[in-house]
Amino acid sequence: MAIDPITLAILKGRLEQIADEMDATLFRSAFNPIIAEAHDASHGIYDAVSGDTLVQGKSGLPVFVGVMAFAVKAVIDKAAQQGGPREGDVWIFNDPYDGGTHLSDFRLVKPIFRKGELFCYLASVGHWHDVGGNVPGNYNPVATECFQEGMLIPPVKLFDRGAFRQDIVDILSANSRQPGSLYGDLNGQLNALELGEKRMAALLDDYGEAVVADCLVELKRRAAQMMRAQIAGLPSATVSAEDFLDNDGIVDEPLKIALDLTIEGERMVMDFTRSSPACAGPVNISRATTVAACYVALKHIFGDVPANAGVLEPVEFRIDEDSLLAVKAPKPVGGYTETILRLIDVVFQAVAQIAPEAAMACAYGTINALSLAGHRADGRRWVMFSFFGGGHGAHSAGDGLNHGNAPISTATIPPLEILEAAYPVRFTQWALRPDSGGPGEHRGGLGAVYEIELLEEQADVFLFGERGKVAPRGILGGHSAAANRFTYEQSDGLHEPPMLSKMVDIHIERGQKLRLETPGGGGYGEPFARPVESVDRDHRLGYVSREQARAAFGVVIGPDGSIDYAATSELRAREAAQ
């Protein structure tokens, strides 16, 4: 049946509100700061047959849109083996190879029935604080199989026709260093699903199953139609882009992510077959995660397209089996965030060759997953896990964002006040990093400096980062940003990890400090085309040093801090003539 535009708009708002309320419910009730403060979670409504994403909350992580469709399909397939889903069922799992990302992300999937018939699925995913494995917080940069990263739970019923299975929770709790946090996050997700079910029932009472079902079909159709129109607006071409991961944490050699992007009318082909094969270390990802990362990159470029599975209908993916981008168990995948950030970078670099006004330079490209763990004076275990920000890439409309969060998500960096209140640490520095943004006509955003002092007797430290060797790149003549840098104090002085951005079992003692200097974003356009007044402002704000102003931008700043316009004109003219 045809649905009128007004009803469609109202239902779209109501459906999005359901997902948004589920997000808010979990954020307000979760125990661990990665969900409660950083919002590393997501909720949505999914198709009853295919598992396709129909609606997602605006506050959840965009990367989960593509992945969760695979996750719900995994539950649909598992339920079919057991006679189908039943009212009151809730499934739980974290299998990264079957619709997952990494072991920290636990998914709860609930079938929603209406008058005895399956109508849709609701799903919740959240990053739990600790799920076992060799490294507290689960970002193990030297894992060579998934069993070293945490417990792996396939799709199992947490509720069976409404009956709660305590044995499942007992197994989960027994495998976590932070069972209290796990229990709180789990119940927050269950509450979000319960609220979503109530809101969906009220919506169906108001409009009826047929009208709401037609609305969901139409929203998906329109997203696909809009995406085809956006692709058709690009010139037909085939372009290529490559970027690299520093290493896999095991072998200190770069890993290539290569994209051959083809535009043919309303169709896009994303060919990753030239990328590196699967590696020994934990920067592999599943095919579902690769598709989800590309979805996020495309949403950055085509921001007006609605967030549902229709976005990917006109896109064909070519990914070699058992490559770095499509691994099978038990290859480790715990550092998936670093790899999908590089995927987004190569999409931006490829699109910049076709439609430079729509693309942006590379963002800082690493979450710098940092874990500190130890025991308090009374013997209680503590585990601090957090991620950190950096600069975003410049674009045709202006400079990149200073100190933003990774473009894979809408998550926020946990506030230092929350981290200091929860763990025995003190931040002695939390500041912008001068000269870290890539020079360009539009400058890349600045990275940050974080310095952390330990307040307990001792702790073990684990870092899983990237961009220590291959810095975030600029586009259209823009320069690369500053690379990532991590240092730590011990009794014999200051140290850096041998692989620069990855290390385990760093032992520090009270009063010793860790220091992260995160990358900026790449620049856009030739640096000497940047207005002198903009460079002057950057220098006065402390973003750019006198040395970088001269070397990168051709702007001469005198000892008193003022611009020497005559020397600047001469320098820029001399460089232009070469």
Coordinates of C-alpha atoms in Angstrom, one line a residue:
M1 CA 0.0 0.0 0.0
A2 CA 1.2 3.6 -0.7
I3 CA 2.1 5.7 2.4
D4 CA 1.6 9.4 2.3
P5 CA 4.6 11.7 3.0
I6 CA 3.2 13.1 6.3
T7 CA 2.6 9.7 7.8
L8 CA 6.0 8.5 6.6
A9 CA 7.7 11.5 8.2
I10 CA 5.8 11.0 11.5
L11 CA 6.6 7.3 11.6
K12 CA 10.2 7.9 10.7
G13 CA 10.5 10.2 13.7
R14 CA 8.7 7.8 16.0
L15 CA 10.9 4.9 15.0
E16 CA 14.1 6.9 15.4
Q17 CA 12.9 8.0 18.8
I18 CA 12.5 4.4 19.9
A19 CA 16.2 3.7 19.0
D20 CA 17.3 7.0 20.6
E21 CA 15.5 6.2 23.8
M22 CA 17.1 2.8 23.9
D23 CA 20.5 4.5 23.5
A24 CA 19.8 7.0 26.3
T25 CA 18.5 4.2 28.7
L26 CA 21.8 2.3 28.4
F27 CA 24.0 5.4 28.6
R28 CA 22.3 6.4 31.9
S29 CA 22.4 2.9 33.5
A30 CA 25.7 1.3 32.3
F31 CA 28.4 0.8 34.9
N32 CA 31.5 1.2 32.8
P33 CA 32.6 4.7 31.5
I34 CA 33.2 3.4 28.0
I35 CA 29.4 3.0 27.6
A36 CA 28.2 5.5 30.2
E37 CA 30.5 8.4 29.2
A38 CA 32.0 7.5 25.8
H39 CA 28.8 6.0 24.4
D40 CA 30.4 3.0 22.8
A41 CA 27.1 1.3 22.2
S42 CA 24.2 1.2 19.7
H43 CA 20.6 0.2 19.3
G44 CA 18.4 -0.4 16.4
I45 CA 15.4 -2.0 14.7
Y46 CA 16.1 -4.9 12.3
D47 CA 14.2 -6.8 9.5
A48 CA 12.4 -9.9 10.7
V49 CA 13.6 -12.0 7.7
S50 CA 17.0 -10.6 6.4
G51 CA 18.2 -8.9 9.6
D52 CA 18.8 -5.7 7.6
T53 CA 19.2 -2.5 9.6
L54 CA 15.9 -0.5 9.4
V55 CA 16.5 2.2 12.0
Q56 CA 19.4 3.1 14.2
G57 CA 19.7 5.5 17.1
K58 CA 21.5 8.8 16.4
S59 CA 23.7 8.6 19.4
G60 CA 25.1 5.1 18.8
L61 CA 28.2 4.1 16.9
P62 CA 27.7 4.3 13.1
V63 CA 30.1 1.4 12.6
F64 CA 27.6 -0.9 14.3
V65 CA 24.9 -0.2 11.6
G66 CA 26.5 -2.5 9.0
V67 CA 27.8 -5.0 11.5
M68 CA 24.6 -5.5 13.5
A69 CA 22.7 -6.5 10.3
F70 CA 25.1 -9.5 10.1
A71 CA 24.7 -10.1 13.9
V72 CA 20.9 -10.2 13.7
K73 CA 21.1 -12.5 10.7
A74 CA 23.3 -14.8 12.8
V75 CA 20.5 -15.0 15.4
I76 CA 17.9 -15.6 12.7
D77 CA 19.9 -18.5 11.4
K78 CA 20.6 -20.0 14.9
A79 CA 16.9 -19.7 15.8
A80 CA 15.9 -21.5 12.6
Q81 CA 18.0 -24.4 13.7
Q82 CA 16.0 -24.6 16.9
G83 CA 12.5 -24.3 15.5
G84 CA 12.4 -20.5 15.1
P85 CA 12.3 -17.6 17.5
R86 CA 9.8 -17.5 20.4
E87 CA 8.1 -14.7 22.3
G88 CA 10.3 -13.8 25.3
D89 CA 13.6 -15.0 23.8
V90 CA 16.7 -12.8 24.1
W91 CA 19.9 -13.9 22.5
I92 CA 23.4 -12.9 23.6
F93 CA 26.8 -13.3 22.0
N94 CA 30.1 -11.6 21.0
D95 CA 31.4 -13.8 18.2
P96 CA 33.4 -11.4 16.1
Y97 CA 33.4 -13.7 13.0
D98 CA 29.6 -14.0 13.0
G99 CA 28.3 -10.5 12.8
G100 CA 30.7 -9.0 15.3
T101 CA 33.6 -6.6 15.6
H102 CA 35.8 -7.7 18.6
L103 CA 35.1 -9.7 21.8
S104 CA 34.5 -6.7 23.9
D105 CA 31.3 -5.8 22.0
F106 CA 28.4 -7.9 23.4
R107 CA 25.2 -8.1 21.4
L108 CA 21.7 -8.7 22.7
V109 CA 19.0 -9.5 20.1
K110 CA 15.3 -9.8 20.9
P111 CA 12.5 -10.9 18.5
I112 CA 9.4 -8.7 18.7
F113 CA 6.1 -10.4 18.1
R114 CA 2.7 -8.9 17.3
K115 CA -0.4 -11.0 17.7
G116 CA 1.7 -14.1 17.6
E117 CA 3.6 -13.2 14.5
L118 CA 7.2 -12.0 14.3
F119 CA 7.3 -8.3 13.3
C120 CA 11.0 -7.3 13.7
Y121 CA 14.0 -7.6 15.9
L122 CA 15.5 -5.1 18.4
A123 CA 19.2 -5.3 19.2
S124 CA 21.6 -3.7 21.6
V125 CA 25.4 -3.7 21.5
G126 CA 27.8 -2.3 24.1
H127 CA 31.5 -2.4 24.8
W128 CA 32.0 -4.3 28.1
H129 CA 34.8 -3.3 30.4
D130 CA 36.6 -6.6 30.5
V131 CA 35.8 -10.0 29.0
G132 CA 38.8 -12.1 30.1
G133 CA 41.8 -12.8 27.9
N134 CA 45.5 -12.1 28.5
V135 CA 45.2 -8.3 28.7
P136 CA 42.9 -6.3 31.1
G137 CA 40.5 -4.4 28.9
N138 CA 41.0 -6.9 26.1
Y139 CA 43.1 -4.8 23.6
N140 CA 45.9 -7.4 23.4
P141 CA 48.5 -6.1 20.8
V142 CA 50.4 -9.4 20.7
A143 CA 47.5 -11.9 20.4
T144 CA 48.0 -14.5 17.8
E145 CA 44.6 -16.1 18.2
C146 CA 41.2 -15.0 19.5
F147 CA 41.5 -17.1 22.6
Q148 CA 44.2 -14.7 23.9
E149 CA 41.8 -11.8 23.5
G150 CA 38.9 -12.9 25.7
M151 CA 36.0 -15.3 26.0
L152 CA 34.1 -16.0 22.8
I153 CA 30.3 -16.6 23.2
P154 CA 28.3 -17.8 20.2
P155 CA 24.6 -16.9 19.9
V156 CA 22.9 -18.4 22.9
K157 CA 19.6 -17.7 24.7
L158 CA 19.9 -15.5 27.7
F159 CA 16.1 -15.6 28.0
D160 CA 14.2 -18.7 26.7
R161 CA 10.5 -17.9 26.2
G162 CA 10.8 -15.4 29.1
A163 CA 12.8 -17.6 31.4
F164 CA 16.1 -16.1 32.5
R165 CA 19.1 -18.3 32.3
Q166 CA 21.3 -17.5 35.3
D167 CA 23.8 -20.1 34.2
I168 CA 24.8 -17.9 31.2
V169 CA 25.4 -14.9 33.4
D170 CA 27.4 -17.1 35.8
I171 CA 29.7 -18.1 32.9
L172 CA 30.1 -14.5 31.7
S173 CA 30.9 -13.2 35.2
A174 CA 33.4 -15.9 36.0
N175 CA 35.4 -14.9 32.9
S176 CA 35.7 -11.2 33.7
R177 CA 38.1 -9.3 35.9
Q178 CA 35.2 -6.8 36.5
P179 CA 32.1 -8.9 37.0
G180 CA 30.2 -6.1 38.7
S181 CA 30.7 -3.8 35.7
L182 CA 29.6 -6.7 33.4
Y183 CA 26.5 -7.3 35.4
G184 CA 25.5 -3.6 35.4
D185 CA 26.1 -3.2 31.6
L186 CA 24.2 -6.4 30.9
N187 CA 21.1 -5.2 32.8
G188 CA 21.4 -1.8 31.2
Q189 CA 21.1 -3.4 27.8
L190 CA 18.2 -5.6 28.9
N191 CA 16.4 -2.5 30.2
A192 CA 17.0 -0.8 26.8
L193 CA 15.4 -3.7 25.0
E194 CA 12.5 -3.8 27.3
L195 CA 11.8 -0.1 26.8
G196 CA 12.2 -0.5 23.0
E197 CA 9.6 -3.3 23.0
K198 CA 7.1 -1.1 25.0
R199 CA 7.6 1.8 22.6
M200 CA 7.3 -0.4 19.5
A201 CA 4.0 -1.9 20.9
A202 CA 2.6 1.6 21.5
L203 CA 3.6 2.6 17.9
L204 CA 1.9 -0.5 16.5
D205 CA -1.2 0.2 18.6
D206 CA -1.4 3.7 17.1
Y207 CA -0.8 2.9 13.4
G208 CA -1.2 -0.9 12.9
E209 CA 1.3 -3.5 11.7
A210 CA 0.6 -3.0 8.0
V211 CA 1.3 0.8 8.0
V212 CA 4.5 0.6 10.1
A213 CA 5.8 -2.3 8.0
D214 CA 5.2 -0.3 4.8
C215 CA 7.0 2.6 6.3
L216 CA 10.0 0.5 7.1
V217 CA 10.1 -0.8 3.5
E218 CA 9.7 2.7 2.1
L219 CA 12.5 4.2 4.3
K220 CA 14.9 1.5 3.0
R221 CA 13.8 2.0 -0.6
R222 CA 14.4 5.8 -0.4
A223 CA 17.8 5.4 1.2
A224 CA 18.9 3.1 -1.7
Q225 CA 17.4 5.6 -4.2
M226 CA 19.2 8.5 -2.6
M227 CA 22.5 6.6 -2.6
R228 CA 22.1 5.7 -6.3
A229 CA 21.5 9.4 -7.1
Q230 CA 24.6 10.4 -5.1
I231 CA 26.8 7.9 -6.9
A232 CA 25.3 8.9 -10.3
G233 CA 26.4 12.5 -9.5
L234 CA 30.0 11.5 -9.5
P235 CA 32.0 11.2 -12.7
S236 CA 32.5 7.6 -14.0
A237 CA 36.0 6.5 -13.2
T238 CA 38.3 4.0 -11.6
V239 CA 40.8 5.3 -9.0
S240 CA 43.1 3.7 -6.5
A241 CA 44.4 4.5 -3.0
E242 CA 46.7 2.7 -0.6
D243 CA 47.6 3.2 3.1
F244 CA 49.4 1.2 5.7
L245 CA 49.2 -0.1 9.2
D246 CA 52.5 0.2 11.1
N247 CA 52.6 -3.5 11.9
D248 CA 50.5 -6.3 13.4
G249 CA 52.1 -6.3 16.9
I250 CA 54.0 -9.5 16.1
V251 CA 56.1 -8.7 13.0
D252 CA 57.3 -5.2 12.6
E253 CA 56.4 -4.8 8.9
P254 CA 53.7 -2.6 7.4
L255 CA 50.4 -4.0 6.2
K256 CA 48.7 -2.6 3.1
I257 CA 45.1 -1.7 2.7
A258 CA 44.4 -1.0 -1.0
L259 CA 41.2 0.2 -2.6
D260 CA 40.3 0.3 -6.3
L261 CA 37.1 2.3 -6.5
T262 CA 35.0 2.2 -9.6
I263 CA 32.0 4.5 -10.3
E264 CA 29.7 3.2 -13.1
G265 CA 26.5 5.2 -13.4
E266 CA 24.5 4.5 -10.3
R267 CA 26.8 1.7 -9.1
M268 CA 29.9 1.7 -7.0
V269 CA 32.5 -1.1 -6.8
M270 CA 34.8 -1.2 -3.8
D271 CA 37.6 -3.7 -4.6
F272 CA 40.0 -4.5 -1.7
T273 CA 41.7 -7.5 -3.3
R274 CA 45.1 -5.9 -3.4
S275 CA 45.2 -5.6 0.4
S276 CA 47.6 -7.7 2.6
P277 CA 46.7 -11.3 3.5
A278 CA 45.6 -12.2 7.0
C279 CA 48.4 -11.5 9.5
A280 CA 49.5 -13.1 12.7
G281 CA 48.6 -10.3 15.0
P282 CA 45.3 -8.8 16.0
V283 CA 44.7 -6.1 13.3
N284 CA 42.6 -8.5 11.2
I285 CA 38.9 -7.9 10.7
S286 CA 35.9 -9.9 9.5
R287 CA 34.2 -9.2 6.2
A288 CA 31.2 -7.9 8.1
T289 CA 33.4 -5.3 9.8
T290 CA 35.0 -4.2 6.5
V291 CA 31.5 -3.6 5.0
A292 CA 30.5 -1.7 8.1
A293 CA 33.6 0.5 7.9
C294 CA 32.9 1.4 4.3
Y295 CA 29.3 2.3 5.2
V296 CA 30.7 4.8 7.8
A297 CA 33.1 6.3 5.2
L298 CA 30.3 6.6 2.7
K299 CA 28.0 8.2 5.3
H300 CA 30.7 10.8 6.0
I301 CA 30.8 11.7 2.3
F302 CA 27.1 11.4 1.5
G303 CA 25.7 12.8 4.8
D304 CA 22.1 13.3 3.7
V305 CA 21.4 9.6 3.0
P306 CA 19.4 7.9 5.8
A307 CA 21.1 5.4 8.1
N308 CA 19.7 2.0 7.0
A309 CA 20.7 -1.0 4.9
G310 CA 19.5 0.7 1.7
V311 CA 22.7 2.7 1.6
L312 CA 24.7 -0.3 0.6
E313 CA 22.3 -1.7 -2.1
P314 CA 24.1 0.0 -5.0
V315 CA 27.6 -0.9 -3.6
E316 CA 29.5 -4.0 -4.6
F317 CA 32.3 -5.3 -2.4
R318 CA 35.2 -7.4 -3.6
I319 CA 37.2 -8.7 -0.6
D320 CA 39.5 -11.8 -0.8
E321 CA 38.7 -14.6 1.6
D322 CA 41.2 -14.9 4.5
S323 CA 42.7 -11.5 3.7
L324 CA 43.4 -9.0 6.4
L325 CA 39.9 -7.7 5.7
A326 CA 38.0 -11.0 5.9
V327 CA 39.5 -13.4 8.4
K328 CA 38.0 -16.5 10.0
A329 CA 38.4 -17.9 13.5
P330 CA 40.7 -18.2 15.3
K331 CA 42.7 -15.3 13.7
P332 CA 42.8 -12.4 16.3
V333 CA 40.7 -9.4 15.6
G334 CA 40.9 -7.4 18.9
G335 CA 42.4 -4.3 17.3
Y336 CA 39.7 -3.9 14.7
T337 CA 39.3 -0.2 15.4
E338 CA 42.8 0.5 14.0
T339 CA 42.1 -1.3 10.7
I340 CA 38.7 0.2 10.1
L341 CA 40.1 3.7 10.6
R342 CA 42.6 2.9 7.8
L343 CA 39.8 1.7 5.6
I344 CA 38.0 5.0 6.1
D345 CA 41.2 6.8 5.2
V346 CA 41.6 4.9 1.9
V347 CA 38.0 5.6 1.0
F348 CA 38.6 9.3 1.6
Q349 CA 41.8 9.3 -0.4
A350 CA 40.1 7.5 -3.4
V351 CA 37.0 9.8 -3.4
A352 CA 39.3 12.9 -3.3
Q353 CA 40.5 11.9 -6.7
I354 CA 37.0 11.9 -8.1
A355 CA 35.2 14.5 -6.1
P356 CA 37.7 16.5 -4.0
E357 CA 35.0 18.9 -2.7
A358 CA 33.2 15.9 -1.0
A359 CA 36.3 14.3 0.6
M360 CA 38.5 15.1 3.5
A361 CA 42.1 14.4 4.5
C362 CA 42.9 11.5 6.8
A363 CA 42.0 11.9 10.5
Y364 CA 44.4 10.9 13.2
G365 CA 43.7 7.2 12.6
T366 CA 44.1 5.5 16.0
I367 CA 42.1 5.2 19.2
N368 CA 45.3 4.5 21.3
A369 CA 43.6 1.9 23.4
L370 CA 45.3 2.2 26.7
S371 CA 44.9 -0.2 29.7
L372 CA 46.3 0.2 33.2
A373 CA 45.7 -2.5 35.8
G374 CA 46.7 -3.3 39.3
H375 CA 45.5 -3.8 42.9
R376 CA 44.5 -1.2 45.4
A377 CA 46.0 -1.1 49.0
D378 CA 43.0 -3.2 50.2
G379 CA 43.6 -5.9 47.5
R380 CA 40.7 -4.9 45.2
R381 CA 41.5 -5.2 41.5
W382 CA 41.2 -2.2 39.3
V383 CA 41.3 -2.0 35.5
M384 CA 41.3 1.3 33.6
F385 CA 40.6 1.1 29.9
S386 CA 40.2 4.2 27.8
F387 CA 40.7 5.6 24.3
F388 CA 41.9 9.0 23.2
G389 CA 41.4 11.6 20.6
G390 CA 43.3 13.4 17.9
G391 CA 43.0 15.8 14.9
H392 CA 40.6 15.4 12.0
G393 CA 41.4 15.9 8.4
A394 CA 41.0 19.2 6.7
H395 CA 38.4 19.5 3.9
S396 CA 37.3 21.9 1.1
A397 CA 35.3 24.0 3.5
G398 CA 37.9 24.6 6.2
D399 CA 40.4 23.3 8.8
G400 CA 40.1 19.9 10.5
L401 CA 38.6 19.6 14.0
N402 CA 41.1 19.8 16.8
H403 CA 41.1 17.0 19.3
G404 CA 38.1 15.1 18.0
N405 CA 37.0 11.4 18.4
A406 CA 37.6 8.8 15.8
P407 CA 35.4 9.1 12.7
I408 CA 34.2 5.5 13.1
S409 CA 31.7 6.7 15.8
T410 CA 29.8 9.3 17.6
A411 CA 31.4 8.3 20.8
T412 CA 33.1 10.8 23.1
I413 CA 36.4 10.7 24.8
P414 CA 35.8 9.9 28.5
P415 CA 36.3 13.0 30.6
L416 CA 39.5 13.1 32.7
E417 CA 37.3 13.9 35.8
I418 CA 35.5 10.6 35.4
L419 CA 38.7 8.6 34.8
E420 CA 40.4 10.2 37.8
A421 CA 37.4 9.6 40.0
A422 CA 37.2 5.9 39.0
Y423 CA 40.9 4.9 38.9
P424 CA 44.1 5.7 40.9
V425 CA 45.6 8.1 38.2
R426 CA 46.1 11.8 37.8
F427 CA 46.2 13.6 34.4
T428 CA 49.1 16.0 34.7
Q429 CA 48.6 17.2 31.1
W430 CA 45.6 17.2 28.8
A431 CA 46.3 19.7 26.0
L432 CA 46.4 20.3 22.3
R433 CA 49.6 19.2 20.6
P434 CA 51.3 22.1 18.6
D435 CA 52.5 21.5 15.1
S436 CA 50.6 18.2 14.9
G437 CA 48.0 19.2 12.2
G438 CA 49.0 18.5 8.6
P439 CA 49.9 21.8 6.8
G440 CA 47.7 22.8 3.9
E441 CA 45.6 25.6 2.5
H442 CA 43.2 24.2 5.1
R443 CA 45.1 22.9 8.1
G444 CA 44.5 19.5 9.7
G445 CA 43.2 19.5 13.2
L446 CA 45.5 19.2 16.1
G447 CA 46.2 16.1 18.1
A448 CA 46.5 16.0 21.8
V449 CA 49.0 15.5 24.6
Y450 CA 47.9 13.3 27.5
E451 CA 50.2 12.7 30.5
I452 CA 49.1 10.3 33.2
E453 CA 50.6 9.8 36.6
L454 CA 50.1 6.6 38.6
L455 CA 48.9 7.1 42.2
E456 CA 48.9 3.5 43.4
E457 CA 52.0 1.5 44.3
Q458 CA 52.3 -0.2 40.9
A459 CA 50.5 -1.0 37.7
D460 CA 50.9 -2.9 34.4
V461 CA 50.3 -0.9 31.2
F462 CA 49.2 -2.1 27.8
L463 CA 49.0 0.0 24.6
F464 CA 47.3 -0.8 21.3
G465 CA 47.8 2.1 18.9
E466 CA 48.7 2.9 15.3
R467 CA 50.1 5.8 13.1
G468 CA 53.4 5.6 14.9
K469 CA 55.3 5.2 11.5
V470 CA 52.8 6.1 8.8
A471 CA 51.4 9.5 9.6
P472 CA 47.8 10.6 8.6
R473 CA 48.0 11.8 5.0
G474 CA 46.8 15.0 3.4
I475 CA 45.1 15.3 0.1
L476 CA 45.3 17.6 -3.0
G477 CA 48.8 18.8 -2.0
G478 CA 48.1 18.9 1.7
H479 CA 50.9 17.5 4.0
S480 CA 50.8 14.7 6.4
A481 CA 50.1 15.3 10.1
A482 CA 52.5 14.5 13.0
A483 CA 52.8 10.8 13.8
N484 CA 51.7 9.1 17.0
R485 CA 54.2 9.0 20.0
F486 CA 54.0 7.1 23.3
T487 CA 56.6 7.3 26.1
Y488 CA 56.7 6.0 29.6
E489 CA 58.8 6.5 32.7
Q490 CA 60.6 3.8 34.6
S491 CA 63.3 4.0 37.3
D492 CA 66.1 4.0 34.6
G493 CA 64.5 6.8 32.5
L494 CA 62.2 7.4 29.6
H495 CA 61.3 4.7 27.1
E496 CA 59.4 4.1 23.8
P497 CA 57.9 0.8 22.7
P498 CA 60.0 -1.0 20.1
M499 CA 57.1 -1.1 17.7
L500 CA 56.3 2.6 18.6
S501 CA 52.5 2.2 19.1
K502 CA 52.0 -1.3 20.6
M503 CA 53.3 -2.9 23.7
V504 CA 52.3 -5.2 26.6
D505 CA 53.5 -5.7 30.2
I506 CA 54.9 -2.2 30.8
H507 CA 55.5 -2.0 34.6
I508 CA 55.3 1.4 36.3
E509 CA 55.4 2.5 39.9
R510 CA 53.8 5.3 42.0
G511 CA 54.6 8.7 40.6
Q512 CA 55.8 7.5 37.2
K513 CA 54.1 8.8 34.1
L514 CA 52.8 7.8 30.7
R515 CA 52.7 10.3 27.8
L516 CA 50.6 10.0 24.7
E517 CA 51.1 12.5 21.9
T518 CA 48.4 11.8 19.4
P519 CA 48.4 12.5 15.6
G520 CA 46.7 15.4 14.0
G521 CA 44.7 15.3 10.8
G522 CA 46.1 15.6 7.3
G523 CA 46.1 18.9 5.4
Y524 CA 43.9 19.9 2.4
G525 CA 45.5 21.8 -0.5
E526 CA 48.9 23.4 -0.9
P527 CA 50.2 24.9 2.4
F528 CA 51.6 28.1 0.7
A529 CA 48.1 28.9 -0.4
R530 CA 47.0 29.3 3.2
P531 CA 46.2 33.0 3.9
V532 CA 48.9 34.6 5.9
E533 CA 46.3 35.9 8.4
S534 CA 45.3 32.3 9.1
V535 CA 48.8 31.3 9.8
D536 CA 49.2 34.3 12.1
R537 CA 46.1 33.3 14.0
D538 CA 47.4 29.7 14.3
H539 CA 50.7 31.0 15.7
R540 CA 49.0 33.3 18.2
L541 CA 46.8 30.5 19.4
G542 CA 49.8 28.2 19.8
Y543 CA 48.7 25.8 17.1
V544 CA 51.7 26.4 14.9
S545 CA 55.2 27.2 16.0
R546 CA 57.3 30.0 14.4
E547 CA 59.5 27.2 12.8
Q548 CA 56.6 25.4 11.2
A549 CA 55.0 28.6 10.0
R550 CA 58.2 29.3 8.0
A551 CA 59.0 25.8 6.9
A552 CA 55.6 24.6 6.0
F553 CA 53.5 27.7 5.2
G554 CA 56.2 30.1 4.0
V555 CA 55.2 32.7 6.6
V556 CA 58.0 34.5 8.4
I557 CA 57.2 35.5 12.0
G558 CA 59.6 37.9 13.8
P559 CA 61.0 37.6 17.3
D560 CA 58.2 39.9 18.6
G561 CA 55.5 37.5 17.2
S562 CA 54.4 39.7 14.3
I563 CA 54.4 38.8 10.6
D564 CA 57.2 40.0 8.5
Y565 CA 55.2 40.6 5.3
A566 CA 58.1 41.5 3.1
A567 CA 60.1 38.4 4.0
T568 CA 57.0 36.3 3.7
S569 CA 56.3 37.5 0.2
E570 CA 59.9 36.9 -0.8
L571 CA 60.0 33.4 0.6
R572 CA 56.7 32.4 -1.0
A573 CA 57.7 33.8 -4.4
R574 CA 61.1 32.0 -4.2
E575 CA 59.4 28.7 -3.4
A576 CA 56.8 29.2 -6.2
A577 CA 59.6 29.8 -8.7
Q578 CA 61.3 26.5 -8.0

